[in-house]
Amino acid sequence: MQPITKLVAVQARIMDFISDNKKEITIYDIARELNISPATVSRGLNDHPAVKSNTKKKIVQLAKDLGYQSNTFASNLRKKRTNTIGLILPTINSNFHSSVIAGVEKVANDAGYTLLISQSLEAAGKEAANAKTMFNSRVDGLLVSLAYETNNIEHFQPFINKGIPLIFYDRVFEHKNCTSIVIDNFKAGYEVTQHLISQGAKKLVHITGNLNRNVYADRLKGFKLALMENEIPFSKDNVLAININKEEDLQEAITTILGMPERPDGIFVANDTSAVILIKALKKEKIKVPGDIMVVGFNNDPISKVIEPNLTTVNYPGYEMGEVAARNLINHLNGVMDIISTNTIILRSDLIIRESSLRNL
Amino acid sequence: MQPITKLVAVQARIMDFISDNKKEITIYDIARELNISPATVSRGLNDHPAVKSNTKKKIVQLAKDLGYQSNTFASNLRKKRTNTIGLILPTINSNFHSSVIAGVEKVANDAGYTLLISQSLEAAGKEAANAKTMFNSRVDGLLVSLAYETNNIEHFQPFINKGIPLIFYDRVFEHKNCTSIVIDNFKAGYEVTQHLISQGAKKLVHITGNLNRNVYADRLKGFKLALMENEIPFSKDNVLAININKEEDLQEAITTILGMPERPDGIFVANDTSAVILIKALKKEKIKVPGDIMVVGFNNDPISKVIEPNLTTVNYPGYEMGEVAARNLINHLNGVMDIISTNTIILRSDLIIRESSLRNL
DNA sequence: AAATATATTGCAACCGATTACAAAATTGGT
DNA sequence: ACCAATTTTGTAATCGGTTGCAATATATTT
């Protein structure tokens, strides 16, 4: 066969492949075309050192010409590794959580991992269902921020049993086999409260969420400690533990506060969204913030810089937390780092003082 | 063998399986244990009608006892269907996009689909890379909101060629094989402008983004039409098309506006975040909003209700858009609906009038 | 040039579930 | 009890890439 003729023939066959949109191009097609074995093609495509560079070049070129796309499933099936990491979180559409996702996605993507995301919508049942799906999808590792309602982590047991790394962040659960990534909520709560007291607050109230969740429980502990250190008596009235994501519950709490015989002069709210709603309500009642009542939030959401007065809050580094969680998981998966050795990672958080808590201006 | 002995033996083997955490339980294990064929097990687990209900019961029970988990990859490989849908969007951590994700996730999850998410970070190159990954992962369908930079959709051609449904939302690209889901940006832009004019604005400025993107281009068209209809001359000075996601560029635009010989009295900004920054800058300059300058944003982000004055804006239903996009895709995948027949879906959007544009109070 | 070492390639058995088709078991009717 | 109709189960090929081991080709040494 003359070179030209041969070229034409190859071309024709290429066109055959391309036009026939029913069949996928596989390594077998490439192998046949090049008169080599599928094994070599597989190695060539994976840049295996034991393939002659010339052969490799031919393989890669033809693969490109034919528009070959590796079949992830066949590969995963055989390799028993999916290069996928799972992420289960309460809700996607909040500033904090979407920042976390962005951070995780960035790191995962750069490391060649695919990301599987699902939201529990704060329901334990859905969290369990999601976990099961993730397990079936054979994620290489799992990142979790627990649902509001979750009381135990039985539904994650299969991962633990199978040695699939499981990392909790934000809303964590203590477990000897799992790493937790958090900020020091205790310290943050303590600092917030100390700050309020240093600004002259005498009667403090803390509006918080489900105390089964570490984030809320720890902040409360910090709150209590600060009161104690300043010899301010603590009673149940100082804390309103509500379902902080439910606006009605929050409204009720606000009503409670407004109706208190002796109104508080410093309120520490466990998230910015709620703090902003509170401030708006106070302003409507002609109560001055910070003049009459100082308010501090938590998270450093964008709204905290928009509300007037600007809201004092705690910077909760979501994006960074996502990055750290993902990096940790991936390092562990790649054997760079042993995850068991690090049980808890604490990220830096900062009290950001703005007008809403500055009485001594 | 006596019943009891047999039971013990089975128990023992079950324990064997469970304790041996190296090997996965497969349908072969179940088949061997039950003395039936793997085919029957497969059918039994999938509730195939041609399996005796008694056998089915036994299979399901043992599967449960052994902690069997179907191997998605083997299944996908064979079925050539992944029950996965891909989602590519510019950035995850914005109110609009995270709402979309939440909507998509909800629908996808309820329909038994898994969600694969990746962000382009507004870069065409990364968008292409993500598309390739999605393609290799054999997503059954793809939802896309284009990157700021993307100029063509060559990188999605493989999907189109292979007949994988591709749906654009928000930032779309006209293509005969693809459905687009949008709001009527033209109408919205027109309404915003009409509203400003009705409130007495005479000199209008529109701060917007990359005009290659439909969302910005269409709103500008609406802006222009409204001017024309009100016999307000249009010139280039009326439009500041910048990289609206870059704060520096926005600051520059604001400086430009402040330096204008004749200051505008109505500004239409293409997103709320930027509108809020603008308002804060104006307030710092002692320019009254809406007294001196009226401002309207776009998206109805949470901050729009926090800024003072509250921001007039256009409600952009992200969650709903996500739901619609996902539902459409899934219906098409399930053959319930033909996607080709619907080329464009327009969601309702509303002008939400708040103080920032109300001069006639 | 023969012998040994090294670089490339091929063979064939996986990975685990699905499914067309064939075979066996059961049911029903006479 | 016998045969056909119907259920139920089994056989075996298939999806496409990976990898241990064997075989062949090339390079190096003596």
JSON list of N, CA and C in Angstrom, two decimals, chain A residues 16 31 36 59 86 91 97 117 122 129 136 254 256 259-261 274 288 299 316 339-340 348:
[
{"chain": "A", "resi": 16, "resn": "ASP", "atom": "N", "xyz": [-15.03, 7.06, 9.95]},
{"chain": "A", "resi": 16, "resn": "ASP", "atom": "CA", "xyz": [-15.98, 6.02, 10.35]},
{"chain": "A", "resi": 16, "resn": "ASP", "atom": "C", "xyz": [-16.28, 6.13, 11.83]},
{"chain": "A", "resi": 31, "resn": "ALA", "atom": "N", "xyz": [-5.99, 0.24, 19.80]},
{"chain": "A", "resi": 31, "resn": "ALA", "atom": "CA", "xyz": [-5.06, -0.88, 19.70]},
{"chain": "A", "resi": 31, "resn": "ALA", "atom": "C", "xyz": [-5.15, -1.52, 18.31]},
{"chain": "A", "resi": 36, "resn": "ILE", "atom": "N", "xyz": [-1.34, -2.89, 18.00]},
{"chain": "A", "resi": 36, "resn": "ILE", "atom": "CA", "xyz": [-0.70, -3.19, 19.27]},
{"chain": "A", "resi": 36, "resn": "ILE", "atom": "C", "xyz": [-1.76, -3.68, 20.24]},
{"chain": "A", "resi": 59, "resn": "ILE", "atom": "N", "xyz": [0.05, 6.62, 20.17]},
{"chain": "A", "resi": 59, "resn": "ILE", "atom": "CA", "xyz": [-1.19, 6.31, 20.89]},
{"chain": "A", "resi": 59, "resn": "ILE", "atom": "C", "xyz": [-1.94, 7.59, 21.25]},
{"chain": "A", "resi": 86, "resn": "GLY", "atom": "N", "xyz": [-16.69, 12.92, 48.65]},
{"chain": "A", "resi": 86, "resn": "GLY", "atom": "CA", "xyz": [-18.06, 13.29, 48.93]},
{"chain": "A", "resi": 86, "resn": "GLY", "atom": "C", "xyz": [-18.12, 14.42, 49.94]},
{"chain": "A", "resi": 91, "resn": "THR", "atom": "N", "xyz": [-27.04, 22.78, 54.38]},
{"chain": "A", "resi": 91, "resn": "THR", "atom": "CA", "xyz": [-27.68, 23.48, 53.28]},
{"chain": "A", "resi": 91, "resn": "THR", "atom": "C", "xyz": [-26.61, 24.13, 52.44]},
{"chain": "A", "resi": 97, "resn": "HIS", "atom": "N", "xyz": [-21.57, 27.94, 54.08]},
{"chain": "A", "resi": 97, "resn": "HIS", "atom": "CA", "xyz": [-21.45, 26.64, 53.43]},
{"chain": "A", "resi": 97, "resn": "HIS", "atom": "C", "xyz": [-21.06, 26.74, 51.96]},
{"chain": "A", "resi": 117, "resn": "ILE", "atom": "N", "xyz": [-21.66, 16.28, 45.85]},
{"chain": "A", "resi": 117, "resn": "ILE", "atom": "CA", "xyz": [-22.22, 17.09, 46.92]},
{"chain": "A", "resi": 117, "resn": "ILE", "atom": "C", "xyz": [-23.67, 16.74, 47.19]},
{"chain": "A", "resi": 122, "resn": "GLU", "atom": "N", "xyz": [-30.70, 19.67, 57.01]},
{"chain": "A", "resi": 122, "resn": "GLU", "atom": "CA", "xyz": [-30.79, 19.62, 58.48]},
{"chain": "A", "resi": 122, "resn": "GLU", "atom": "C", "xyz": [-31.55, 18.40, 59.00]},
{"chain": "A", "resi": 129, "resn": "ALA", "atom": "N", "xyz": [-29.43, 8.95, 54.25]},
{"chain": "A", "resi": 129, "resn": "ALA", "atom": "CA", "xyz": [-29.65, 8.52, 52.87]},
{"chain": "A", "resi": 129, "resn": "ALA", "atom": "C", "xyz": [-28.51, 9.00, 51.98]},
{"chain": "A", "resi": 136, "resn": "ASN", "atom": "N", "xyz": [-22.22, 3.97, 48.32]},
{"chain": "A", "resi": 136, "resn": "ASN", "atom": "CA", "xyz": [-22.38, 3.19, 47.10]},
{"chain": "A", "resi": 136, "resn": "ASN", "atom": "C", "xyz": [-21.56, 3.75, 45.96]},
{"chain": "A", "resi": 254, "resn": "ILE", "atom": "N", "xyz": [-36.98, 37.26, 70.03]},
{"chain": "A", "resi": 254, "resn": "ILE", "atom": "CA", "xyz": [-36.86, 38.72, 70.08]},
{"chain": "A", "resi": 254, "resn": "ILE", "atom": "C", "xyz": [-37.99, 39.32, 70.93]},
{"chain": "A", "resi": 256, "resn": "THR", "atom": "N", "xyz": [-39.47, 37.85, 73.31]},
{"chain": "A", "resi": 256, "resn": "THR", "atom": "CA", "xyz": [-39.12, 37.55, 74.70]},
{"chain": "A", "resi": 256, "resn": "THR", "atom": "C", "xyz": [-38.18, 38.62, 75.26]},
{"chain": "A", "resi": 259, "resn": "GLY", "atom": "N", "xyz": [-39.73, 41.88, 75.90]},
{"chain": "A", "resi": 259, "resn": "GLY", "atom": "CA", "xyz": [-40.64, 41.86, 77.04]},
{"chain": "A", "resi": 259, "resn": "GLY", "atom": "C", "xyz": [-39.96, 41.67, 78.38]},
{"chain": "A", "resi": 260, "resn": "MET", "atom": "N", "xyz": [-38.65, 41.55, 78.37]},
{"chain": "A", "resi": 260, "resn": "MET", "atom": "CA", "xyz": [-37.96, 41.33, 79.64]},
{"chain": "A", "resi": 260, "resn": "MET", "atom": "C", "xyz": [-38.11, 42.55, 80.55]},
{"chain": "A", "resi": 261, "resn": "PRO", "atom": "N", "xyz": [-38.37, 42.31, 81.83]},
{"chain": "A", "resi": 261, "resn": "PRO", "atom": "CA", "xyz": [-38.53, 43.43, 82.76]},
{"chain": "A", "resi": 261, "resn": "PRO", "atom": "C", "xyz": [-37.27, 44.32, 82.77]},
{"chain": "A", "resi": 274, "resn": "SER", "atom": "N", "xyz": [-29.20, 36.12, 61.94]},
{"chain": "A", "resi": 274, "resn": "SER", "atom": "CA", "xyz": [-30.11, 36.36, 63.05]},
{"chain": "A", "resi": 274, "resn": "SER", "atom": "C", "xyz": [-29.80, 37.68, 63.74]},
{"chain": "A", "resi": 288, "resn": "LYS", "atom": "N", "xyz": [-31.65, 51.84, 70.58]},
{"chain": "A", "resi": 288, "resn": "LYS", "atom": "CA", "xyz": [-30.41, 52.18, 69.90]},
{"chain": "A", "resi": 288, "resn": "LYS", "atom": "C", "xyz": [-29.38, 51.07, 70.00]},
{"chain": "A", "resi": 299, "resn": "ASN", "atom": "N", "xyz": [-19.88, 34.76, 62.21]},
{"chain": "A", "resi": 299, "resn": "ASN", "atom": "CA", "xyz": [-19.66, 34.24, 60.85]},
{"chain": "A", "resi": 299, "resn": "ASN", "atom": "C", "xyz": [-18.98, 35.23, 59.90]},
{"chain": "A", "resi": 316, "resn": "TYR", "atom": "N", "xyz": [-15.46, 33.61, 60.45]},
{"chain": "A", "resi": 316, "resn": "TYR", "atom": "CA", "xyz": [-15.45, 32.15, 60.37]},
{"chain": "A", "resi": 316, "resn": "TYR", "atom": "C", "xyz": [-15.00, 31.80, 58.96]},
{"chain": "A", "resi": 339, "resn": "ILE", "atom": "N", "xyz": [-3.86, 10.45, 58.68]},
{"chain": "A", "resi": 339, "resn": "ILE", "atom": "CA", "xyz": [-4.97, 11.24, 59.20]},
{"chain": "A", "resi": 339, "resn": "ILE", "atom": "C", "xyz": [-5.25, 10.92, 60.65]},
{"chain": "A", "resi": 340, "resn": "ILE", "atom": "N", "xyz": [-4.96, 9.69, 61.01]},
{"chain": "A", "resi": 340, "resn": "ILE", "atom": "CA", "xyz": [-5.28, 9.26, 62.36]},
{"chain": "A", "resi": 340, "resn": "ILE", "atom": "C", "xyz": [-4.51, 10.09, 63.37]},
{"chain": "A", "resi": 348, "resn": "ARG", "atom": "N", "xyz": [-7.84, 29.37, 62.76]},
{"chain": "A", "resi": 348, "resn": "ARG", "atom": "CA", "xyz": [-7.85, 30.66, 63.40]},
{"chain": "A", "resi": 348, "resn": "ARG", "atom": "C", "xyz": [-9.16, 31.38, 63.08]}
]
